[in-house]
Amino acid sequence: MASQSPHWRVYLSGEIHTDWREQIAAGVEATGLPVRLDAPVTHHEASDDCGVAILGEEPNKFWHDHKGAKVNAIRTRTLIEKADIVVVRFGEKYKQWNAAFDAGLAAALGKPLIVIHQDEHAHALKEVDGAALAVCKTSKEVVDILRYVIAAELDGYTRA
Amino acid sequence: MASQSPHWRVYLSGEIHTDWREQIAAGVEATGLPVRLDAPVTHHEASDDCGVAILGEEPNKFWHDHKGAKVNAIRTRTLIEKADIVVVRFGEKYKQWNAAFDAGLAAALGKPLIVIHQDEHAHALKEVDGAALAVCKTSKEVVDILRYVIAAELDGYTRA
Amino acid sequence: MASQSPHWRVYLSGEIHTDWREQIAAGVEATGLPVRLDAPVTHHEASDDCGVAILGEEPNKFWHDHKGAKVNAIRTRTLIEKADIVVVRFGEKYKQWNAAFDAGLAAALGKPLIVIHQDEHAHALKEVDGAALAVCKTSKEVVDILRYVIAAELDGYTRA
Amino acid sequence: MASQSPHWRVYLSGEIHTDWREQIAAGVEATGLPVRLDAPVTHHEASDDCGVAILGEEPNKFWHDHKGAKVNAIRTRTLIEKADIVVVRFGEKYKQWNAAFDAGLAAALGKPLIVIHQDEHAHALKEVDGAALAVCKTSKEVVDILRYVIAAELDGYTRA
Amino acid sequence: MASQSPHWRVYLSGEIHTDWREQIAAGVEATGLPVRLDAPVTHHEASDDCGVAILGEEPNKFWHDHKGAKVNAIRTRTLIEKADIVVVRFGEKYKQWNAAFDAGLAAALGKPLIVIHQDEHAHALKEVDGAALAVCKTSKEVVDILRYVIAAELDGYTRA
Amino acid sequence: MASQSPHWRVYLSGEIHTDWREQIAAGVEATGLPVRLDAPVTHHEASDDCGVAILGEEPNKFWHDHKGAKVNAIRTRTLIEKADIVVVRFGEKYKQWNAAFDAGLAAALGKPLIVIHQDEHAHALKEVDGAALAVCKTSKEVVDILRYVIAAELDGYTRA
Amino acid sequence: MASQSPHWRVYLSGEIHTDWREQIAAGVEATGLPVRLDAPVTHHEASDDCGVAILGEEPNKFWHDHKGAKVNAIRTRTLIEKADIVVVRFGEKYKQWNAAFDAGLAAALGKPLIVIHQDEHAHALKEVDGAALAVCKTSKEVVDILRYVIAAELDGYTRA
Amino acid sequence: MASQSPHWRVYLSGEIHTDWREQIAAGVEATGLPVRLDAPVTHHEASDDCGVAILGEEPNKFWHDHKGAKVNAIRTRTLIEKADIVVVRFGEKYKQWNAAFDAGLAAALGKPLIVIHQDEHAHALKEVDGAALAVCKTSKEVVDILRYVIAAELDGYTRA
């Protein structure tokens, strides 16, 4: 209705072992949506070691992790707070407690929450799903939701 | 007084069966106001079916509606929170509870609320009107208010 | 787990033509739940006329309603803000826009929202239901939810 | 310093398969601390089924879980918001995403967060630990913290 | 509907040269309303001099006033923030800018605002009245509103 | 230190009968400060009549004023909330309760408040001054403060 | 004006080497003010060692301090957030950065701030004093302020 | 992932006698980070005298300081509230209470806090460090953190 289109900021939290973020990025680019995607640092070793690499070694693994977790939090909490939409993907492996933690942050901040996971995790994630506005299985579904909520486009309805 | 003019964001909630949003858009455009208009998805079928079209069919109509309502909420709640002004129009037909719900959201968020309805609904809408800063009957009145509050223009006063 | 039991405040909004509030009050009393129930003024004529009865007559019906709506808002908005849980009942008749407005207030304030309505209104209320944590049909269901969330009692599970 | 001692509210989130809550309750009682302990409904089956038991059966397991998760959320989110301190215990088994989700809620709400887990989970929980004000291994440590922060008692220091 | 009745806190701001607060107090007491009334320090000289009387003389009248204004603010801002309802009375004389300032505080804090003034000041107070939920002329009207919004009593309606 | 300079938004509230806003605007322009100045509608008749001119006549002067005050509030409250700094000028004449009301709004919203008035009003404005970060007598002082706080320029110190 | 008198909560932060808190407590008790005084743990060694005493030794002094600082923060931040008034005393010795940190917390939370220090520190504390509502030199002045703001008593004015 | 890169705002508080801010600015510029650096007015005499230089002399040093502290607060509090990250450096000399006060402001506002100080001050700063997400010794470490959290670059990991 108006020509200017401010970007929506979408934060992509969670699993870092598959290319789901790239799939969403490709989908967003293909459809030309005014979206800025943000994410945690997805380089696993950098993410684990950033604290000690910058601020000095720790002989105790707990404090090694602690320094890193806090440096990462500067990025992740800031970007979650700036986000219009938070997407959290739970993969097939690992505990992924940080993903659920981010979902809790997003819920308490009133951010619209989109969750991605497969059926096998539905029961274990029922509290997270209960706080979400959409529960997806694929990156394509996320892109379709972004197209619909941002550009009002829905295949088979607004377009042939 | 200053040359830069940041846009005001105005969210147009409510009735989707007449062209009242287009009238406001035309009025805004004619007067050159720095306004960005936002709205829910006004394609009725897309709005009803977006949840199942993207996330999978539901045999139960309640959950069909539920999935759609939540996907729409990603758009509507985000845009209401970003709005500087929320306009809600109540038409002649239907229950339009979502319009009154949006008015409640806007009021609790401290957004200036402008309501549009005809006299016949005044008594039923007295609580909503009581929370509004202006109660209009026409799209032209809304445009006149936007001109006055944004550009300080009032016909017969600041202009001949 | 501890002996002291602070009261939960539950606000009962919406329809005023049946005895649903009394049913909930009876259920709460029968189960001895530490609940304080609040409600709007349910005396219909008093609610309509309170503004002019106290503050002086208005020849124009709009301002008659306006004065009353604002006096009522002193009560309703205060009690909704103090509530731990907001229950909104949509009856069979009338527009009931104030009920949907209260639901919007509750949603924006982050209050847990319980909605009561029959199936026939499910589609028209899908946005309100989408923001609710429970959608009920009867007062008994509301009492059962209060028993569960406050006292951790569930028939057939925690009690024979 | 003053005779009146308002209770501190402490919410105990997470693992429900051991008696860690009872240990904390016993410790709090033994020391006479002015503490009110709250928790989710810890009856596993009631927690899983509360939604359908009260609001009607769902053939689809996802919606069965969904209804239950939301009814539980009425209790858990309310009590977390009322809490002065949130304690989250991660056990040895299961995904426990709801525990991490609660930790995220608590962090975003600015609640002092105490986490309990064993060393083996330290790396996976580093983001949660990074947001916590204390990382414990036992219920006794939690009780000792409560004694210190509430009653200013520390064994070997303020008492022989 | 329930036996326990938590007090409403009502802050009485503004004019200190007539007995309007005593009239409201008498009315509240006569009707047995569960109301706690708060007010600024109404001893004029104490209010003017409290800063220097406690914290030391100031040769410059501006700083004399400044110290006093801030000590008074400890009381007034705290009580306004704790209030459920803020009543502001504008008398016949003086500038009374602190009354209008308190009304602005109350409005921004979302407190229900009741204003008392005579017709002669209506035009000058139109912005304040526009933010109020009731505009009264007498203390009796304020008591009648408190009776209605707190106890649901309205002469001629709920009582003969 | 960095080349980009986001504008500071400064809202100029209060007296509308002298050219103090133009003086500040000229000073800001002369110094090239990155400032956007906002203000209420300063056309006195338009401001008084905007409600009825747009939304229809009212035979009762109170409602005539009421409609106008609310339409003006759409502008003034929005701009005060967007402001980085709020300046309020109290002139020599009139009650100017809306100026004090705006100062109260600004204080409760945590906006840095700058007040302009002459010595004769110092005692009556002591509560407002007590909430302000600067009390000025002239528009030049306001411009000097803006230069200092935005551009770190102070005559005789950072410049000869 | 009303018989019930809810307690004011006053948090006493800062210097722990003199008996200033006891002086305030004695003054409050002597005057019978409805005040609850809170404070950090003032046992110096317990405060330093609480983290490692409860949660296990740390060979590195930084982490020894870190664990203790966070356990203390559970107490101090909770009590500051619950306080109606925050009093911070700066003594003659030491850096006392935690006192200034608490003052910053109090200021950002909008708590009325009372500062106690001698003249020699006035210049170094000018930013803290600038955010305070009263700057005192003695405990007696604090008690006098509490008497005035809570009980409206001022020697020589309200009492002979 | 997306081409547009909104600037991060970083506020540099604290010590003004070394060139640490220039070092950070040089590091940020060298790496091309999208960062806007803000700071208090670092011209010592201007900072001390700004109040009286603009608003008139004060014979009493306390009020001289007071006027200046408040004018500076217009700048500092506004920029801290706009900041995404707050960095506070404690130097070797002086009390630096304003630095600790700023750290408290930042903590209460939920801003990610980075502290810079040498080991000798670690114990005295343990409460401030406990609230920080990173504790640095050098400006280079701050730049490395900014590179990591903003650009996801970490020497030895993401770059050779």
Short mmCIF file of N, CA and C in Angstrom, two decimals, chain F residues 10-82:
data_model
loop_
_atom_site.label_atom_id
_atom_site.label_comp_id
_atom_site.label_asym_id
_atom_site.label_seq_id
_atom_site.Cartn_x
_atom_site.Cartn_y
_atom_site.Cartn_z
N VAL F 10 13.79 16.58 19.73
CA VAL F 10 13.55 17.50 20.85
C VAL F 10 12.13 18.03 20.71
N TYR F 11 11.32 17.80 21.74
CA TYR F 11 9.94 18.26 21.72
C TYR F 11 9.82 19.56 22.50
N LEU F 12 9.21 20.56 21.87
CA LEU F 12 9.09 21.90 22.47
C LEU F 12 7.66 22.13 22.90
N SER F 13 7.41 21.97 24.20
CA SER F 13 6.05 22.08 24.74
C SER F 13 5.84 23.45 25.38
N GLY F 14 4.58 23.83 25.54
CA GLY F 14 4.26 25.00 26.36
C GLY F 14 3.87 26.22 25.56
N GLU F 15 4.19 27.34 26.12
CA GLU F 15 3.71 28.64 25.69
C GLU F 15 3.76 28.83 24.17
N ILE F 16 2.66 29.39 23.58
CA ILE F 16 2.59 29.51 22.12
C ILE F 16 2.42 30.95 21.66
N HIS F 17 2.67 31.92 22.54
CA HIS F 17 2.40 33.30 22.17
C HIS F 17 3.65 34.12 21.84
N THR F 18 4.83 33.55 22.01
CA THR F 18 6.05 34.25 21.62
C THR F 18 6.80 33.37 20.61
N ASP F 19 7.90 33.87 20.11
CA ASP F 19 8.61 33.14 19.05
C ASP F 19 9.77 32.30 19.61
N TRP F 20 9.64 31.77 20.82
CA TRP F 20 10.75 31.04 21.42
C TRP F 20 11.12 29.78 20.64
N ARG F 21 10.13 29.14 20.03
CA ARG F 21 10.47 27.95 19.24
C ARG F 21 11.30 28.33 18.01
N GLU F 22 10.93 29.45 17.40
CA GLU F 22 11.67 29.89 16.23
C GLU F 22 13.11 30.25 16.61
N GLN F 23 13.28 30.85 17.78
CA GLN F 23 14.64 31.17 18.25
C GLN F 23 15.48 29.90 18.41
N ILE F 24 14.87 28.89 18.99
CA ILE F 24 15.61 27.64 19.16
C ILE F 24 15.90 27.02 17.79
N ALA F 25 14.92 27.07 16.91
CA ALA F 25 15.13 26.51 15.58
C ALA F 25 16.25 27.23 14.86
N ALA F 26 16.28 28.55 14.99
CA ALA F 26 17.34 29.33 14.34
C ALA F 26 18.70 28.98 14.94
N GLY F 27 18.75 28.84 16.23
CA GLY F 27 20.01 28.49 16.90
C GLY F 27 20.50 27.12 16.50
N VAL F 28 19.58 26.19 16.43
CA VAL F 28 19.93 24.83 16.03
C VAL F 28 20.46 24.82 14.60
N GLU F 29 19.78 25.58 13.74
CA GLU F 29 20.19 25.62 12.34
C GLU F 29 21.55 26.29 12.18
N ALA F 30 21.75 27.35 12.93
CA ALA F 30 23.01 28.09 12.84
C ALA F 30 24.20 27.22 13.24
N THR F 31 23.97 26.35 14.19
CA THR F 31 25.08 25.51 14.67
C THR F 31 25.13 24.17 13.95
N GLY F 32 24.16 23.92 13.08
CA GLY F 32 24.21 22.68 12.31
C GLY F 32 24.02 21.43 13.13
N LEU F 33 23.34 21.55 14.25
CA LEU F 33 23.13 20.37 15.09
C LEU F 33 22.20 19.37 14.43
N PRO F 34 22.47 18.07 14.60
CA PRO F 34 21.56 17.05 14.08
C PRO F 34 20.35 16.90 14.99
N VAL F 35 19.45 17.86 14.91
CA VAL F 35 18.28 17.89 15.80
C VAL F 35 17.02 17.97 14.97
N ARG F 36 16.02 17.19 15.35
CA ARG F 36 14.69 17.36 14.79
C ARG F 36 13.81 17.95 15.88
N LEU F 37 13.22 19.11 15.59
CA LEU F 37 12.35 19.76 16.57
C LEU F 37 10.90 19.41 16.30
N ASP F 38 10.18 19.05 17.32
CA ASP F 38 8.75 18.80 17.20
C ASP F 38 8.01 19.70 18.17
N ALA F 39 6.73 19.87 17.94
CA ALA F 39 5.95 20.79 18.77
C ALA F 39 4.48 20.45 18.64
N PRO F 40 3.65 20.96 19.55
CA PRO F 40 2.21 20.83 19.34
C PRO F 40 1.81 21.72 18.16
N VAL F 41 0.58 21.59 17.70
CA VAL F 41 0.06 22.55 16.72
C VAL F 41 -0.03 23.89 17.42
N THR F 42 0.67 24.88 16.89
CA THR F 42 0.74 26.17 17.58
C THR F 42 -0.24 27.20 17.02
N HIS F 43 -1.06 26.81 16.07
CA HIS F 43 -2.13 27.69 15.57
C HIS F 43 -3.26 27.61 16.59
N HIS F 44 -3.44 28.68 17.37
CA HIS F 44 -4.32 28.63 18.53
C HIS F 44 -5.75 28.22 18.18
N GLU F 45 -6.33 28.82 17.17
CA GLU F 45 -7.72 28.52 16.84
C GLU F 45 -7.86 27.09 16.30
N ALA F 46 -6.91 26.69 15.47
CA ALA F 46 -6.96 25.33 14.96
C ALA F 46 -6.88 24.34 16.11
N SER F 47 -6.00 24.62 17.03
CA SER F 47 -5.85 23.74 18.18
C SER F 47 -7.13 23.66 19.01
N ASP F 48 -7.81 24.78 19.17
CA ASP F 48 -9.05 24.77 19.95
C ASP F 48 -10.19 24.06 19.22
N ASP F 49 -10.23 24.20 17.91
CA ASP F 49 -11.41 23.75 17.18
C ASP F 49 -11.23 22.45 16.40
N CYS F 50 -10.04 21.87 16.41
CA CYS F 50 -9.78 20.73 15.52
C CYS F 50 -10.79 19.60 15.71
N GLY F 51 -11.20 19.36 16.94
CA GLY F 51 -12.12 18.26 17.19
C GLY F 51 -13.44 18.44 16.47
N VAL F 52 -14.04 19.58 16.67
CA VAL F 52 -15.36 19.80 16.06
C VAL F 52 -15.26 20.10 14.58
N ALA F 53 -14.17 20.72 14.16
CA ALA F 53 -14.01 21.00 12.72
C ALA F 53 -13.97 19.71 11.93
N ILE F 54 -13.36 18.69 12.46
CA ILE F 54 -13.24 17.42 11.74
C ILE F 54 -14.39 16.46 12.06
N LEU F 55 -14.78 16.39 13.31
CA LEU F 55 -15.69 15.32 13.75
C LEU F 55 -17.11 15.78 14.02
N GLY F 56 -17.39 17.08 13.80
CA GLY F 56 -18.76 17.55 13.97
C GLY F 56 -18.94 18.42 15.20
N GLU F 57 -19.86 19.40 15.05
CA GLU F 57 -20.10 20.40 16.10
C GLU F 57 -20.63 19.78 17.39
N GLU F 58 -20.34 20.46 18.48
CA GLU F 58 -20.90 20.10 19.78
C GLU F 58 -21.53 21.36 20.38
N PRO F 59 -22.80 21.31 20.75
CA PRO F 59 -23.42 22.51 21.36
C PRO F 59 -22.82 22.81 22.73
N ASN F 60 -22.36 21.79 23.42
CA ASN F 60 -21.80 21.96 24.77
C ASN F 60 -20.31 22.24 24.66
N LYS F 61 -19.88 23.38 25.23
CA LYS F 61 -18.47 23.78 25.13
C LYS F 61 -17.53 22.73 25.72
N PHE F 62 -17.97 22.05 26.80
CA PHE F 62 -17.09 21.05 27.41
C PHE F 62 -16.73 19.97 26.40
N TRP F 63 -17.70 19.48 25.66
CA TRP F 63 -17.43 18.40 24.70
C TRP F 63 -16.70 18.94 23.46
N HIS F 64 -17.00 20.20 23.12
CA HIS F 64 -16.22 20.88 22.06
C HIS F 64 -14.73 20.81 22.42
N ASP F 65 -14.42 21.22 23.64
CA ASP F 65 -13.02 21.20 24.09
C ASP F 65 -12.48 19.76 24.17
N HIS F 66 -13.34 18.87 24.66
CA HIS F 66 -12.93 17.48 24.88
C HIS F 66 -12.50 16.82 23.58
N LYS F 67 -13.31 16.99 22.55
CA LYS F 67 -12.97 16.39 21.27
C LYS F 67 -11.65 16.94 20.74
N GLY F 68 -11.47 18.25 20.90
CA GLY F 68 -10.23 18.85 20.43
C GLY F 68 -9.02 18.40 21.23
N ALA F 69 -9.19 18.33 22.54
CA ALA F 69 -8.05 17.94 23.39
C ALA F 69 -7.57 16.54 23.02
N LYS F 70 -8.50 15.67 22.70
CA LYS F 70 -8.12 14.30 22.38
C LYS F 70 -7.45 14.20 21.01
N VAL F 71 -7.96 14.95 20.05
CA VAL F 71 -7.30 14.94 18.74
C VAL F 71 -5.88 15.50 18.88
N ASN F 72 -5.73 16.56 19.63
CA ASN F 72 -4.38 17.09 19.86
C ASN F 72 -3.48 16.07 20.57
N ALA F 73 -4.09 15.30 21.47
CA ALA F 73 -3.29 14.32 22.22
C ALA F 73 -2.68 13.26 21.31
N ILE F 74 -3.35 12.96 20.19
CA ILE F 74 -2.77 11.99 19.24
C ILE F 74 -1.38 12.49 18.82
N ARG F 75 -1.30 13.78 18.56
CA ARG F 75 -0.02 14.37 18.16
C ARG F 75 0.95 14.52 19.33
N THR F 76 0.48 15.14 20.38
CA THR F 76 1.43 15.54 21.42
C THR F 76 1.99 14.34 22.18
N ARG F 77 1.14 13.41 22.54
CA ARG F 77 1.66 12.26 23.30
C ARG F 77 2.59 11.40 22.44
N THR F 78 2.26 11.25 21.17
CA THR F 78 3.14 10.48 20.28
C THR F 78 4.50 11.14 20.17
N LEU F 79 4.52 12.45 19.99
CA LEU F 79 5.80 13.14 19.81
C LEU F 79 6.60 13.20 21.11
N ILE F 80 5.92 13.35 22.23
CA ILE F 80 6.64 13.32 23.51
C ILE F 80 7.26 11.94 23.73
N GLU F 81 6.54 10.90 23.39
CA GLU F 81 7.11 9.55 23.57
C GLU F 81 8.30 9.30 22.64
N LYS F 82 8.30 9.93 21.48
CA LYS F 82 9.41 9.75 20.55
C LYS F 82 10.59 10.65 20.87
#
